[in-house]
Amino acid sequence: MEIDNEEVNHTRVLLENSDGFDGGSDWRYEMRRECQEIIPNLVLGPYQCSKDTAFLTSAGITHIVVIRGEAEAVFVRPRYPDQFSYLVLDVRDSEEQNLIRIYPEAREYISNALQNGGKVLIVCNGGISRGPAITIMYVMEAAQVSFEDATNYVQNKRYCISPNLGFQCQLKEFEAIYRASLAIANQPTLTRDSKRRLEDDDSIEADIDARPSRNQRV
């Protein structure tokens, strides 16, 4: 799925018009238990929000990304598969966990939902590390902005985020990966063989699809 320039421009405008990092001034501790809308129709929060059918219905949620480790599968799971569409991602909150290989599946799911008028909720157990990391990756790529800008923007919406150090390193790496992918995709004169050689040289093919779809706090 090719990136949608209109969606890129729209997401960029949202970031450029944001007030910067000021979430701490109005943030209350109990808000970490709530969800926050990051960009239109993309919501981030803790798993407990996905158990509240009244909230899900009133917020217009149609799709839910559940991020959990194997040990959490008993209690972090799709609760209402007859009412909502789910994507379950097996992700440990570990510095050794590879997010870059998992992200394309999340990106495709989120993009398809948004393109079809859906509203996506991304949750992990506490809404602190794993969910925010995937959200930052999506904002980074959708708006074609830097790791720092995407992280500051997401944290301005949900002050309590804190991806683990391993995730932060991967988010920085992902900026270079998606920018290289865009550079390759935007060179129409390259032959398929030429593109393949560039991808192999940069090890892009092993980490993420060459064609992106659209739409830390340390």
mmCIF file of C-alpha atoms in Angstrom:
data_model
loop_
_atom_site.group_PDB
_atom_site.id
_atom_site.type_symbol
_atom_site.label_atom_id
_atom_site.label_comp_id
_atom_site.label_asym_id
_atom_site.label_seq_id
_atom_site.Cartn_x
_atom_site.Cartn_y
_atom_site.Cartn_z
ATOM 1 C CA MET A 1 0.000 0.000 0.000
ATOM 2 C CA GLU A 2 1.524 3.339 -1.077
ATOM 3 C CA ILE A 3 1.695 6.328 1.213
ATOM 4 C CA ASP A 4 -1.089 8.870 0.752
ATOM 5 C CA ASN A 5 0.336 12.388 0.288
ATOM 6 C CA GLU A 6 -2.861 14.026 1.541
ATOM 7 C CA GLU A 7 -2.642 12.034 4.772
ATOM 8 C CA VAL A 8 1.055 12.889 5.145
ATOM 9 C CA ASN A 9 0.336 16.611 4.745
ATOM 10 C CA HIS A 10 -2.613 16.448 7.150
ATOM 11 C CA THR A 11 -0.569 14.702 9.839
ATOM 12 C CA ARG A 12 2.287 17.156 9.376
ATOM 13 C CA VAL A 13 -0.075 20.078 9.891
ATOM 14 C CA LEU A 14 -1.300 18.516 13.127
ATOM 15 C CA LEU A 15 2.254 18.275 14.430
ATOM 16 C CA GLU A 16 3.246 21.755 13.260
ATOM 17 C CA ASN A 17 0.191 23.320 14.876
ATOM 18 C CA SER A 18 0.667 21.523 18.176
ATOM 19 C CA ASP A 19 1.746 23.615 21.153
ATOM 20 C CA GLY A 20 4.898 21.627 21.692
ATOM 21 C CA PHE A 21 5.672 19.738 24.878
ATOM 22 C CA ASP A 22 3.257 21.173 27.411
ATOM 23 C CA GLY A 23 1.364 18.090 28.536
ATOM 24 C CA GLY A 24 2.772 18.195 32.044
ATOM 25 C CA SER A 25 0.945 21.388 32.975
ATOM 26 C CA ASP A 26 -2.528 19.848 32.723
ATOM 27 C CA TRP A 27 -1.641 16.230 33.295
ATOM 28 C CA ARG A 28 -3.068 14.422 36.302
ATOM 29 C CA TYR A 29 -1.846 11.050 37.551
ATOM 30 C CA GLU A 30 -5.221 9.383 37.050
ATOM 31 C CA MET A 31 -5.128 10.268 33.336
ATOM 32 C CA ARG A 32 -2.644 7.443 32.773
ATOM 33 C CA ARG A 33 -5.623 5.102 33.247
ATOM 34 C CA GLU A 34 -7.505 6.872 30.434
ATOM 35 C CA CYS A 35 -7.017 6.955 26.652
ATOM 36 C CA GLN A 36 -5.906 9.949 24.620
ATOM 37 C CA GLU A 37 -6.521 10.664 20.940
ATOM 38 C CA ILE A 38 -3.120 11.183 19.332
ATOM 39 C CA ILE A 39 -4.189 12.103 15.805
ATOM 40 C CA PRO A 40 -7.775 12.025 14.530
ATOM 41 C CA ASN A 41 -9.156 8.489 14.880
ATOM 42 C CA LEU A 42 -5.977 7.065 16.432
ATOM 43 C CA VAL A 43 -6.262 6.594 20.203
ATOM 44 C CA LEU A 44 -3.643 5.350 22.680
ATOM 45 C CA GLY A 45 -4.049 4.051 26.208
ATOM 46 C CA PRO A 46 -3.843 1.209 28.728
ATOM 47 C CA TYR A 47 -5.471 -2.177 28.217
ATOM 48 C CA GLN A 48 -8.199 -1.523 30.781
ATOM 49 C CA CYS A 49 -9.792 1.005 28.390
ATOM 50 C CA SER A 50 -10.411 -1.801 25.898
ATOM 51 C CA LYS A 51 -12.556 -3.594 28.514
ATOM 52 C CA ASP A 52 -14.974 -0.684 28.856
ATOM 53 C CA THR A 53 -17.711 -1.203 26.257
ATOM 54 C CA ALA A 54 -19.426 2.053 27.211
ATOM 55 C CA PHE A 55 -16.237 3.975 26.461
ATOM 56 C CA LEU A 56 -15.522 2.059 23.262
ATOM 57 C CA THR A 57 -19.008 2.689 21.932
ATOM 58 C CA SER A 58 -19.186 6.349 22.915
ATOM 59 C CA ALA A 59 -15.721 7.023 21.482
ATOM 60 C CA GLY A 60 -16.630 5.350 18.196
ATOM 61 C CA ILE A 61 -13.821 2.791 18.395
ATOM 62 C CA THR A 62 -14.035 0.179 15.623
ATOM 63 C CA HIS A 63 -10.555 -1.406 15.653
ATOM 64 C CA ILE A 64 -8.343 -2.364 18.603
ATOM 65 C CA VAL A 65 -4.623 -3.213 18.523
ATOM 66 C CA VAL A 66 -3.819 -5.340 21.580
ATOM 67 C CA ILE A 67 -0.099 -5.492 22.369
ATOM 68 C CA ARG A 68 0.914 -8.144 24.883
ATOM 69 C CA GLY A 69 3.606 -10.600 25.818
ATOM 70 C CA GLU A 70 3.042 -14.342 25.932
ATOM 71 C CA ALA A 71 2.835 -14.290 29.725
ATOM 72 C CA GLU A 72 0.038 -11.707 29.593
ATOM 73 C CA ALA A 73 -2.168 -13.593 27.141
ATOM 74 C CA VAL A 74 -4.533 -14.875 29.849
ATOM 75 C CA PHE A 75 -5.701 -11.423 30.930
ATOM 76 C CA VAL A 76 -4.647 -9.116 28.042
ATOM 77 C CA ARG A 77 -6.801 -10.359 25.197
ATOM 78 C CA PRO A 78 -9.609 -9.402 22.808
ATOM 79 C CA ARG A 79 -12.714 -9.097 24.959
ATOM 80 C CA TYR A 80 -15.427 -8.398 22.396
ATOM 81 C CA PRO A 81 -14.493 -10.004 19.057
ATOM 82 C CA ASP A 82 -18.123 -9.901 17.926
ATOM 83 C CA GLN A 83 -18.265 -6.125 18.321
ATOM 84 C CA PHE A 84 -14.815 -4.885 17.309
ATOM 85 C CA SER A 85 -12.024 -5.795 14.924
ATOM 86 C CA TYR A 86 -8.807 -6.850 16.694
ATOM 87 C CA LEU A 87 -5.131 -7.169 15.891
ATOM 88 C CA VAL A 88 -3.096 -8.969 18.562
ATOM 89 C CA LEU A 89 0.671 -8.402 18.551
ATOM 90 C CA ASP A 90 2.998 -10.581 20.621
ATOM 91 C CA VAL A 91 5.453 -8.022 22.025
ATOM 92 C CA ARG A 92 7.415 -8.221 25.264
ATOM 93 C CA ASP A 93 8.335 -5.024 27.117
ATOM 94 C CA SER A 94 11.986 -5.943 26.807
ATOM 95 C CA GLU A 95 14.946 -4.032 25.429
ATOM 96 C CA GLU A 96 15.758 -7.101 23.315
ATOM 97 C CA GLN A 97 12.317 -7.201 21.667
ATOM 98 C CA ASN A 98 12.467 -6.411 17.932
ATOM 99 C CA LEU A 99 9.776 -3.847 17.126
ATOM 100 C CA ILE A 100 10.910 -3.018 13.607
ATOM 101 C CA ARG A 101 9.993 -6.467 12.306
ATOM 102 C CA ILE A 102 6.575 -6.339 13.994
ATOM 103 C CA TYR A 103 5.644 -2.798 12.993
ATOM 104 C CA PRO A 104 4.651 -3.395 9.317
ATOM 105 C CA GLU A 105 1.728 -5.589 10.389
ATOM 106 C CA ALA A 106 0.509 -2.895 12.775
ATOM 107 C CA ARG A 107 0.985 -0.175 10.175
ATOM 108 C CA GLU A 108 -1.027 -2.060 7.561
ATOM 109 C CA TYR A 109 -3.850 -2.767 10.009
ATOM 110 C CA ILE A 110 -4.039 0.841 11.235
ATOM 111 C CA SER A 111 -3.845 2.299 7.726
ATOM 112 C CA ASN A 112 -6.578 0.018 6.387
ATOM 113 C CA ALA A 113 -8.836 0.895 9.322
ATOM 114 C CA LEU A 114 -8.340 4.642 8.911
ATOM 115 C CA GLN A 115 -8.789 4.523 5.141
ATOM 116 C CA ASN A 116 -12.117 2.778 5.624
ATOM 117 C CA GLY A 117 -13.445 5.286 8.135
ATOM 118 C CA GLY A 118 -12.550 3.348 11.265
ATOM 119 C CA LYS A 119 -11.228 4.556 14.591
ATOM 120 C CA VAL A 120 -8.291 2.673 16.092
ATOM 121 C CA LEU A 121 -7.418 2.144 19.748
ATOM 122 C CA ILE A 122 -3.868 0.979 20.518
ATOM 123 C CA VAL A 123 -3.419 -0.596 23.945
ATOM 124 C CA CYS A 124 -0.766 -2.416 25.937
ATOM 125 C CA ASN A 125 -0.929 -3.356 29.598
ATOM 126 C CA GLY A 126 -0.139 0.085 31.030
ATOM 127 C CA GLY A 127 -0.075 2.209 27.887
ATOM 128 C CA ILE A 128 3.436 3.329 28.823
ATOM 129 C CA SER A 129 6.034 1.586 26.642
ATOM 130 C CA ARG A 130 4.914 -0.802 23.902
ATOM 131 C CA GLY A 131 1.761 0.927 22.682
ATOM 132 C CA PRO A 132 3.437 4.346 22.618
ATOM 133 C CA ALA A 133 6.430 2.946 20.710
ATOM 134 C CA ILE A 134 4.200 1.596 17.921
ATOM 135 C CA THR A 135 2.228 4.859 17.919
ATOM 136 C CA ILE A 136 5.402 6.930 17.608
ATOM 137 C CA MET A 137 6.525 4.804 14.659
ATOM 138 C CA TYR A 138 3.200 5.335 12.936
ATOM 139 C CA VAL A 139 3.194 9.107 13.506
ATOM 140 C CA MET A 140 6.833 9.338 12.425
ATOM 141 C CA GLU A 141 6.138 7.595 9.125
ATOM 142 C CA ALA A 142 2.684 9.053 8.444
ATOM 143 C CA ALA A 143 3.899 12.634 8.942
ATOM 144 C CA GLN A 144 7.430 11.935 7.650
ATOM 145 C CA VAL A 145 8.978 13.616 10.692
ATOM 146 C CA SER A 146 11.900 12.862 12.964
ATOM 147 C CA PHE A 147 11.978 10.521 15.934
ATOM 148 C CA GLU A 148 12.231 13.506 18.296
ATOM 149 C CA ASP A 149 9.298 15.375 16.764
ATOM 150 C CA ALA A 150 7.052 12.299 16.720
ATOM 151 C CA THR A 151 7.956 11.384 20.303
ATOM 152 C CA ASN A 152 7.385 14.911 21.606
ATOM 153 C CA TYR A 153 4.053 15.085 19.809
ATOM 154 C CA VAL A 154 2.792 11.765 21.214
ATOM 155 C CA GLN A 155 4.032 12.628 24.697
ATOM 156 C CA ASN A 156 2.280 15.975 24.499
ATOM 157 C CA LYS A 157 -0.958 13.993 24.139
ATOM 158 C CA ARG A 158 -0.110 11.255 26.660
ATOM 159 C CA TYR A 159 2.402 12.638 29.136
ATOM 160 C CA CYS A 160 3.161 9.368 30.918
ATOM 161 C CA ILE A 161 4.674 7.481 27.953
ATOM 162 C CA SER A 162 8.134 6.012 28.449
ATOM 163 C CA PRO A 163 9.261 3.432 25.861
ATOM 164 C CA ASN A 164 12.095 1.311 27.239
ATOM 165 C CA LEU A 165 15.644 2.168 26.179
ATOM 166 C CA GLY A 166 15.793 -0.642 23.630
ATOM 167 C CA PHE A 167 12.624 0.629 21.975
ATOM 168 C CA GLN A 168 13.991 4.182 21.929
ATOM 169 C CA CYS A 169 17.100 2.989 20.093
ATOM 170 C CA GLN A 170 14.946 1.145 17.567
ATOM 171 C CA LEU A 171 12.742 4.210 17.049
ATOM 172 C CA LYS A 172 15.848 6.227 16.186
ATOM 173 C CA GLU A 173 16.945 3.488 13.782
ATOM 174 C CA PHE A 174 13.480 3.400 12.249
ATOM 175 C CA GLU A 175 13.747 7.055 11.227
ATOM 176 C CA ALA A 176 16.713 6.217 8.995
ATOM 177 C CA ILE A 177 14.980 3.092 7.679
ATOM 178 C CA TYR A 178 11.744 4.777 6.655
ATOM 179 C CA ARG A 179 13.568 7.758 5.125
ATOM 180 C CA ALA A 180 15.740 5.425 3.055
ATOM 181 C CA SER A 181 12.639 3.491 2.000
ATOM 182 C CA LEU A 182 10.977 6.722 0.874
ATOM 183 C CA ALA A 183 14.074 7.765 -1.050
ATOM 184 C CA ILE A 184 14.026 4.465 -2.927
ATOM 185 C CA ALA A 185 10.279 4.595 -3.551
ATOM 186 C CA ASN A 186 10.515 8.155 -4.902
ATOM 187 C CA GLN A 187 13.086 7.322 -7.591
ATOM 188 C CA PRO A 188 10.903 6.146 -10.502
ATOM 189 C CA THR A 189 13.858 5.835 -12.890
ATOM 190 C CA LEU A 190 15.404 3.033 -10.879
ATOM 191 C CA THR A 191 14.923 -0.434 -12.242
ATOM 192 C CA ARG A 192 13.667 -3.239 -10.066
ATOM 193 C CA ASP A 193 17.173 -4.706 -9.927
ATOM 194 C CA SER A 194 18.634 -1.353 -8.927
ATOM 195 C CA LYS A 195 16.106 -1.001 -6.133
ATOM 196 C CA ARG A 196 16.904 -4.488 -4.922
ATOM 197 C CA ARG A 197 20.615 -3.710 -4.773
ATOM 198 C CA LEU A 198 19.997 -0.529 -2.798
ATOM 199 C CA GLU A 199 17.740 -2.356 -0.382
ATOM 200 C CA ASP A 200 20.310 -5.088 0.144
ATOM 201 C CA ASP A 201 23.088 -2.550 0.721
ATOM 202 C CA ASP A 202 21.146 -0.737 3.407
ATOM 203 C CA SER A 203 19.670 -3.887 4.984
ATOM 204 C CA ILE A 204 16.249 -2.308 4.601
ATOM 205 C CA GLU A 205 14.545 -5.359 3.197
ATOM 206 C CA ALA A 206 15.358 -7.332 6.335
ATOM 207 C CA ASP A 207 13.751 -4.747 8.609
ATOM 208 C CA ILE A 208 10.686 -3.235 6.965
ATOM 209 C CA ASP A 209 8.769 -3.188 3.691
ATOM 210 C CA ALA A 210 10.361 -0.894 1.135
ATOM 211 C CA ARG A 211 7.072 0.852 0.408
ATOM 212 C CA PRO A 212 5.455 2.521 3.437
ATOM 213 C CA SER A 213 1.727 2.914 3.759
ATOM 214 C CA ARG A 214 -0.042 6.077 4.854
ATOM 215 C CA ASN A 215 -1.848 6.822 6.958
ATOM 216 C CA GLN A 216 10.273 9.265 25.456
ATOM 217 C CA ARG A 217 10.348 10.400 27.392
ATOM 218 C CA VAL A 218 13.901 9.228 28.331
#
